Amino acid sequence: MIVLNGGSSSGKSGIARCLQAVLPDPWLVIGVDTLIDAMPASMQTTDAGIEFTSDGGVKVGPEFRLLQTAWMAGVAAMVRAGARVILDEVFLGGRGSQQLWQKVLAGLDVFWVGVRCEAPVAAGREVARGDRVQGMAVSQAEMVHQGVLYDLEVDTTHTASLACARTIAARLR
């Protein structure tokens, strides 16, 4: 399993797609956006769910956490069943978020990758995407890495997704 952790618009999804292209075996890409997209829209209109604030912040409530815990266990079960998974994640809690994943993934072979991108560049990507609340990229750029331990870090500020994917793939062999 490969875990890509980085802030919004840091380039994780692009790297994940490139990894699928350069790795010799088939890999599934699953991310926190997959979880959010699977939830009912009502989860974004209640304090119990997930809220994206106007300044780019993210607040999660107890119902979101309950579903997230079940989803994480499901991802781990897929890996235990033999699926190769690239996880596209945003550790809003920094080290605490990694520790939750470490607990769920205990006993599995996991390669932890930090995906960094300078905040101004990520903010520009955020505007170009048009599907994110402005401010997320800046607020998450460093926060998601606080206290997190990685096997490898890549920086997409000036490096293309394909080059980052090739660096990751080379370390996996």
mmCIF file of C-alpha atoms in Angstrom:
data_model
loop_
_atom_site.group_PDB
_atom_site.id
_atom_site.type_symbol
_atom_site.label_atom_id
_atom_site.label_comp_id
_atom_site.label_asym_id
_atom_site.label_seq_id
_atom_site.Cartn_x
_atom_site.Cartn_y
_atom_site.Cartn_z
ATOM 1 C CA MET A 1 0.000 0.000 0.000
ATOM 2 C CA ILE A 2 1.145 3.518 -0.776
ATOM 3 C CA VAL A 3 -0.151 6.406 1.306
ATOM 4 C CA LEU A 4 0.133 9.842 -0.301
ATOM 5 C CA ASN A 5 -0.449 12.599 2.249
ATOM 6 C CA GLY A 6 -0.574 16.244 1.301
ATOM 7 C CA GLY A 7 -2.720 19.325 1.401
ATOM 8 C CA SER A 8 -5.451 20.186 -1.039
ATOM 9 C CA SER A 9 -4.170 20.832 -4.580
ATOM 10 C CA SER A 10 -0.684 19.575 -3.705
ATOM 11 C CA GLY A 11 -0.657 17.104 -6.598
ATOM 12 C CA LYS A 12 -1.541 13.821 -4.882
ATOM 13 C CA SER A 13 -4.219 12.796 -7.378
ATOM 14 C CA GLY A 14 -1.936 13.463 -10.350
ATOM 15 C CA ILE A 15 0.845 11.446 -8.755
ATOM 16 C CA ALA A 16 -1.586 8.616 -8.022
ATOM 17 C CA ARG A 17 -2.710 8.456 -11.668
ATOM 18 C CA CYS A 18 0.915 8.492 -12.810
ATOM 19 C CA LEU A 19 1.780 5.720 -10.352
ATOM 20 C CA GLN A 20 -0.963 3.611 -11.907
ATOM 21 C CA ALA A 21 0.730 4.155 -15.271
ATOM 22 C CA VAL A 22 4.323 3.433 -14.209
ATOM 23 C CA LEU A 23 3.889 0.590 -11.718
ATOM 24 C CA PRO A 24 3.970 -2.869 -13.302
ATOM 25 C CA ASP A 25 0.896 -4.237 -11.479
ATOM 26 C CA PRO A 26 -2.623 -2.798 -11.276
ATOM 27 C CA TRP A 27 -3.214 -0.448 -8.340
ATOM 28 C CA LEU A 28 -6.487 1.040 -7.093
ATOM 29 C CA VAL A 29 -6.603 4.711 -6.149
ATOM 30 C CA ILE A 30 -8.814 5.540 -3.191
ATOM 31 C CA GLY A 31 -8.900 8.835 -1.394
ATOM 32 C CA VAL A 32 -10.647 10.932 1.159
ATOM 33 C CA ASP A 33 -12.535 12.542 -1.739
ATOM 34 C CA THR A 34 -13.895 9.054 -2.527
ATOM 35 C CA LEU A 35 -15.279 8.876 1.004
ATOM 36 C CA ILE A 36 -16.777 12.365 0.871
ATOM 37 C CA ASP A 37 -18.333 11.721 -2.560
ATOM 38 C CA ALA A 38 -19.925 8.520 -1.233
ATOM 39 C CA MET A 39 -21.632 10.328 1.639
ATOM 40 C CA PRO A 40 -25.082 11.828 1.308
ATOM 41 C CA ALA A 41 -25.184 15.553 0.581
ATOM 42 C CA SER A 42 -26.851 16.069 3.960
ATOM 43 C CA MET A 43 -23.503 15.249 5.615
ATOM 44 C CA GLN A 44 -22.319 18.664 4.416
ATOM 45 C CA THR A 45 -25.224 20.542 5.976
ATOM 46 C CA THR A 46 -24.952 19.422 9.587
ATOM 47 C CA ASP A 47 -22.421 19.840 12.386
ATOM 48 C CA ALA A 48 -22.317 16.054 12.705
ATOM 49 C CA GLY A 49 -20.914 15.677 9.169
ATOM 50 C CA ILE A 50 -18.219 17.629 7.381
ATOM 51 C CA GLU A 51 -18.154 21.366 6.855
ATOM 52 C CA PHE A 52 -15.973 23.348 4.477
ATOM 53 C CA THR A 53 -15.714 26.848 5.893
ATOM 54 C CA SER A 54 -15.525 29.971 3.754
ATOM 55 C CA ASP A 55 -11.869 30.499 4.721
ATOM 56 C CA GLY A 56 -10.853 27.023 3.504
ATOM 57 C CA GLY A 57 -11.054 25.268 6.851
ATOM 58 C CA VAL A 58 -12.524 21.810 7.329
ATOM 59 C CA LYS A 59 -14.551 20.768 10.370
ATOM 60 C CA VAL A 60 -15.596 17.172 10.928
ATOM 61 C CA GLY A 61 -18.285 15.951 13.279
ATOM 62 C CA PRO A 62 -19.096 12.656 14.989
ATOM 63 C CA GLU A 63 -21.148 11.138 12.149
ATOM 64 C CA PHE A 64 -18.346 11.827 9.683
ATOM 65 C CA ARG A 65 -15.801 10.266 12.042
ATOM 66 C CA LEU A 66 -17.978 7.166 12.460
ATOM 67 C CA LEU A 67 -18.241 6.672 8.702
ATOM 68 C CA GLN A 68 -14.545 7.498 8.238
ATOM 69 C CA THR A 69 -13.551 4.819 10.764
ATOM 70 C CA ALA A 70 -15.624 2.203 8.928
ATOM 71 C CA TRP A 71 -14.236 3.345 5.561
ATOM 72 C CA MET A 72 -10.656 3.099 6.828
ATOM 73 C CA ALA A 73 -11.296 -0.456 8.024
ATOM 74 C CA GLY A 74 -12.729 -1.249 4.590
ATOM 75 C CA VAL A 75 -9.652 0.105 2.808
ATOM 76 C CA ALA A 76 -7.425 -1.992 5.084
ATOM 77 C CA ALA A 77 -9.582 -5.071 4.397
ATOM 78 C CA MET A 78 -9.133 -4.568 0.643
ATOM 79 C CA VAL A 79 -5.356 -4.471 1.086
ATOM 80 C CA ARG A 80 -5.449 -7.556 3.319
ATOM 81 C CA ALA A 81 -7.484 -9.306 0.603
ATOM 82 C CA GLY A 82 -4.698 -8.655 -1.914
ATOM 83 C CA ALA A 83 -5.596 -5.353 -3.553
ATOM 84 C CA ARG A 84 -2.779 -2.918 -4.206
ATOM 85 C CA VAL A 85 -4.019 0.459 -3.013
ATOM 86 C CA ILE A 86 -2.730 3.998 -3.425
ATOM 87 C CA LEU A 87 -4.375 6.137 -0.753
ATOM 88 C CA ASP A 88 -4.811 9.831 -1.620
ATOM 89 C CA GLU A 89 -5.201 11.363 1.844
ATOM 90 C CA VAL A 90 -5.189 14.675 3.708
ATOM 91 C CA PHE A 91 -4.028 14.276 7.324
ATOM 92 C CA LEU A 92 -5.957 17.185 8.828
ATOM 93 C CA GLY A 93 -4.749 16.053 12.243
ATOM 94 C CA GLY A 94 -1.115 15.646 11.167
ATOM 95 C CA ARG A 95 0.570 12.931 13.239
ATOM 96 C CA GLY A 96 -2.725 11.974 14.905
ATOM 97 C CA SER A 97 -4.261 11.183 11.524
ATOM 98 C CA GLN A 98 -1.257 9.046 10.581
ATOM 99 C CA GLN A 99 -1.535 7.171 13.862
ATOM 100 C CA LEU A 100 -5.186 6.308 13.121
ATOM 101 C CA TRP A 101 -4.125 4.856 9.759
ATOM 102 C CA GLN A 102 -1.157 3.041 11.325
ATOM 103 C CA LYS A 103 -3.514 1.333 13.756
ATOM 104 C CA VAL A 104 -5.903 0.228 10.992
ATOM 105 C CA LEU A 105 -3.046 -0.850 8.703
ATOM 106 C CA ALA A 106 -1.074 -2.713 11.386
ATOM 107 C CA GLY A 107 0.757 -5.708 9.931
ATOM 108 C CA LEU A 108 0.544 -4.460 6.329
ATOM 109 C CA ASP A 109 3.385 -3.261 4.130
ATOM 110 C CA VAL A 110 2.821 0.494 3.840
ATOM 111 C CA PHE A 111 4.967 3.070 2.037
ATOM 112 C CA TRP A 112 4.318 6.551 3.463
ATOM 113 C CA VAL A 113 4.835 9.471 1.068
ATOM 114 C CA GLY A 114 4.610 13.149 1.915
ATOM 115 C CA VAL A 115 3.463 15.241 -1.036
ATOM 116 C CA ARG A 116 4.550 18.824 -0.535
ATOM 117 C CA CYS A 117 3.822 21.927 -2.570
ATOM 118 C CA GLU A 118 4.556 25.531 -1.695
ATOM 119 C CA ALA A 119 1.360 27.227 -0.543
ATOM 120 C CA PRO A 120 1.251 29.940 -3.267
ATOM 121 C CA VAL A 121 1.586 27.327 -6.031
ATOM 122 C CA ALA A 122 -1.065 25.090 -4.467
ATOM 123 C CA ALA A 123 -3.345 28.128 -4.109
ATOM 124 C CA GLY A 124 -2.949 28.865 -7.815
ATOM 125 C CA ARG A 125 -3.883 25.278 -8.647
ATOM 126 C CA GLU A 126 -6.867 25.556 -6.329
ATOM 127 C CA VAL A 127 -8.176 28.588 -8.250
ATOM 128 C CA ALA A 128 -7.551 26.871 -11.606
ATOM 129 C CA ARG A 129 -9.442 23.749 -10.475
ATOM 130 C CA GLY A 130 -12.485 25.734 -9.483
ATOM 131 C CA ASP A 131 -13.907 22.882 -7.382
ATOM 132 C CA ARG A 132 -12.371 23.762 -4.003
ATOM 133 C CA VAL A 133 -13.097 26.392 -1.405
ATOM 134 C CA GLN A 134 -10.391 28.990 -1.794
ATOM 135 C CA GLY A 135 -8.031 28.946 1.160
ATOM 136 C CA MET A 136 -7.901 25.175 1.624
ATOM 137 C CA ALA A 137 -4.569 24.804 -0.135
ATOM 138 C CA VAL A 138 -2.870 27.476 1.948
ATOM 139 C CA SER A 139 -4.374 26.334 5.260
ATOM 140 C CA GLN A 140 -3.405 22.688 4.646
ATOM 141 C CA ALA A 141 -0.006 23.072 2.948
ATOM 142 C CA GLU A 142 2.043 22.607 6.125
ATOM 143 C CA MET A 143 -0.548 21.530 8.700
ATOM 144 C CA VAL A 144 -1.063 18.066 7.194
ATOM 145 C CA HIS A 145 2.648 17.241 7.556
ATOM 146 C CA GLN A 146 3.063 18.241 11.217
ATOM 147 C CA GLY A 147 4.624 15.333 13.080
ATOM 148 C CA VAL A 148 4.075 12.870 10.234
ATOM 149 C CA LEU A 149 6.837 10.355 9.522
ATOM 150 C CA TYR A 150 7.487 9.442 5.888
ATOM 151 C CA ASP A 151 9.496 6.892 3.936
ATOM 152 C CA LEU A 152 9.838 9.483 1.172
ATOM 153 C CA GLU A 153 8.841 13.077 0.477
ATOM 154 C CA VAL A 154 8.269 14.626 -2.941
ATOM 155 C CA ASP A 155 7.626 18.246 -3.816
ATOM 156 C CA THR A 156 5.370 19.128 -6.725
ATOM 157 C CA THR A 157 6.112 22.852 -6.582
ATOM 158 C CA HIS A 158 8.521 22.550 -9.513
ATOM 159 C CA THR A 159 8.432 18.805 -10.229
ATOM 160 C CA ALA A 160 5.844 17.156 -12.481
ATOM 161 C CA SER A 161 3.561 14.416 -11.168
ATOM 162 C CA LEU A 162 5.149 11.849 -13.489
ATOM 163 C CA ALA A 163 8.650 12.574 -12.175
ATOM 164 C CA CYS A 164 7.375 12.289 -8.588
ATOM 165 C CA ALA A 165 5.631 9.005 -9.430
ATOM 166 C CA ARG A 166 8.822 7.629 -10.964
ATOM 167 C CA THR A 167 10.763 8.581 -7.821
ATOM 168 C CA ILE A 168 8.203 6.774 -5.662
ATOM 169 C CA ALA A 169 8.133 3.724 -7.947
ATOM 170 C CA ALA A 170 11.937 3.482 -7.893
ATOM 171 C CA ARG A 171 11.887 3.385 -4.086
ATOM 172 C CA LEU A 172 9.275 0.603 -4.077
ATOM 173 C CA ARG A 173 11.455 -1.816 -6.049
#
